[in-house]
Coordinates of C-alpha atoms in Angstrom, one line a residue:
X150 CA 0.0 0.0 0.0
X151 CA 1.6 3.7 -0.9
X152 CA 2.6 5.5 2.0
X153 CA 2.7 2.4 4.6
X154 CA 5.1 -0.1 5.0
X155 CA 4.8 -3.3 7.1
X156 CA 8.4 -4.4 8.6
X157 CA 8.4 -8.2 7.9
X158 CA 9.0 -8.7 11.3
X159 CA 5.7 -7.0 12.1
X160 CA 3.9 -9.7 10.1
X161 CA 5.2 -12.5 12.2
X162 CA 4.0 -10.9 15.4
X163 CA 0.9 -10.2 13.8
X164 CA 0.5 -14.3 12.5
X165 CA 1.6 -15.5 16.1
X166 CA -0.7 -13.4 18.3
X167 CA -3.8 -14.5 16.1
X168 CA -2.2 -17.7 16.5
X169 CA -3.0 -17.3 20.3
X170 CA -6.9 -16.0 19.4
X171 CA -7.3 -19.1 17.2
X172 CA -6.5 -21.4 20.1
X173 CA -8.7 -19.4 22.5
X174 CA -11.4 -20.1 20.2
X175 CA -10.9 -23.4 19.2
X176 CA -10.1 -24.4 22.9
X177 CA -13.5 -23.3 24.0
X178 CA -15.5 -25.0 21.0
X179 CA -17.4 -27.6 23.2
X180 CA -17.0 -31.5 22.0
X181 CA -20.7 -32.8 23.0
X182 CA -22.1 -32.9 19.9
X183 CA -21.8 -31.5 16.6
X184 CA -24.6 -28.7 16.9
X185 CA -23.0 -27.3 20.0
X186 CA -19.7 -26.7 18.0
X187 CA -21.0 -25.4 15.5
X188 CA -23.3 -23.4 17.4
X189 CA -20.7 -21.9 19.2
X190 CA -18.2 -21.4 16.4
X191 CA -20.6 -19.2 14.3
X192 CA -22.2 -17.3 17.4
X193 CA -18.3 -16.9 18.8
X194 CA -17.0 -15.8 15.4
X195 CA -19.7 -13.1 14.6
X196 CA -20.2 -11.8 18.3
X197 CA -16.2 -11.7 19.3
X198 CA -15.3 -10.0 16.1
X199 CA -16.5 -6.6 17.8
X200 CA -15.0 -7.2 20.9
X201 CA -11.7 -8.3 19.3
X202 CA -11.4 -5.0 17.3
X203 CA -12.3 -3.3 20.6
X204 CA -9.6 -5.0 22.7
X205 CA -7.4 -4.1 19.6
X206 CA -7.9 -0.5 19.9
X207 CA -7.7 -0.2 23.9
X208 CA -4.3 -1.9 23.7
X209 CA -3.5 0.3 20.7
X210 CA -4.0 2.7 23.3
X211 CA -2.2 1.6 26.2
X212 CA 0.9 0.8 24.0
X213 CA 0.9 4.2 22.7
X214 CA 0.4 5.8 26.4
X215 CA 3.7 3.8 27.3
X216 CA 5.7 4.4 23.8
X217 CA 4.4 8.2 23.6
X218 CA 3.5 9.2 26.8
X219 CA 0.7 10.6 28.4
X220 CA 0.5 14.2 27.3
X221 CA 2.2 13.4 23.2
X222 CA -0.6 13.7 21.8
X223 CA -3.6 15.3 23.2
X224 CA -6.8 14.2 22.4
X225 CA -9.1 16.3 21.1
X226 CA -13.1 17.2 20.2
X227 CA -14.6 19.1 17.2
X228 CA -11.0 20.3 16.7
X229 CA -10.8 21.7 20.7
X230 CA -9.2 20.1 23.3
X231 CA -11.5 17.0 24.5
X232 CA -13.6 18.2 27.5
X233 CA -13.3 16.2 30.6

């Protein structure tokens, strides 16, 4: 993509955390029948999506605080600093 670059190294950090979130999911795919996996599997897949992408972001944030630092980049609202 123009204007980004992904180090290589990235990529394998990348592969082996959704490595970890695959074997989350499958570990919790019950085993008492057939309509209970799959039952979970598709309600699991469509309902952790959202939360996924939301855990994402709040340790997006977190590892920016530390990297950046508290104050680097303030946040802000309608182009003013954020109130609150």
């Amino acid at each position: 993509m123009p204007g980004f670059e992904l180090p290589p190294s990235a990529l394998g950090r990348y592969a082996q955390a959704m490595r970890d979130v695959a074997d989350a999911d499958v570990g919790s795919v019950p085993t008492d029948s057939p309509e209970a996996a799959m039952r979970s599997v598709v309600l699991g897949t469509v309902l952790m999506e959202s939360v996924l992408l939301a855990i994402r972001r709040l340790a997006q944030q977190s590892a920016s605080r530390e990297r950046f630092g508290a104050g680097a980049f303030p946040l802000t609202w309608r182009g003013k600093p954020r109130p609150g």
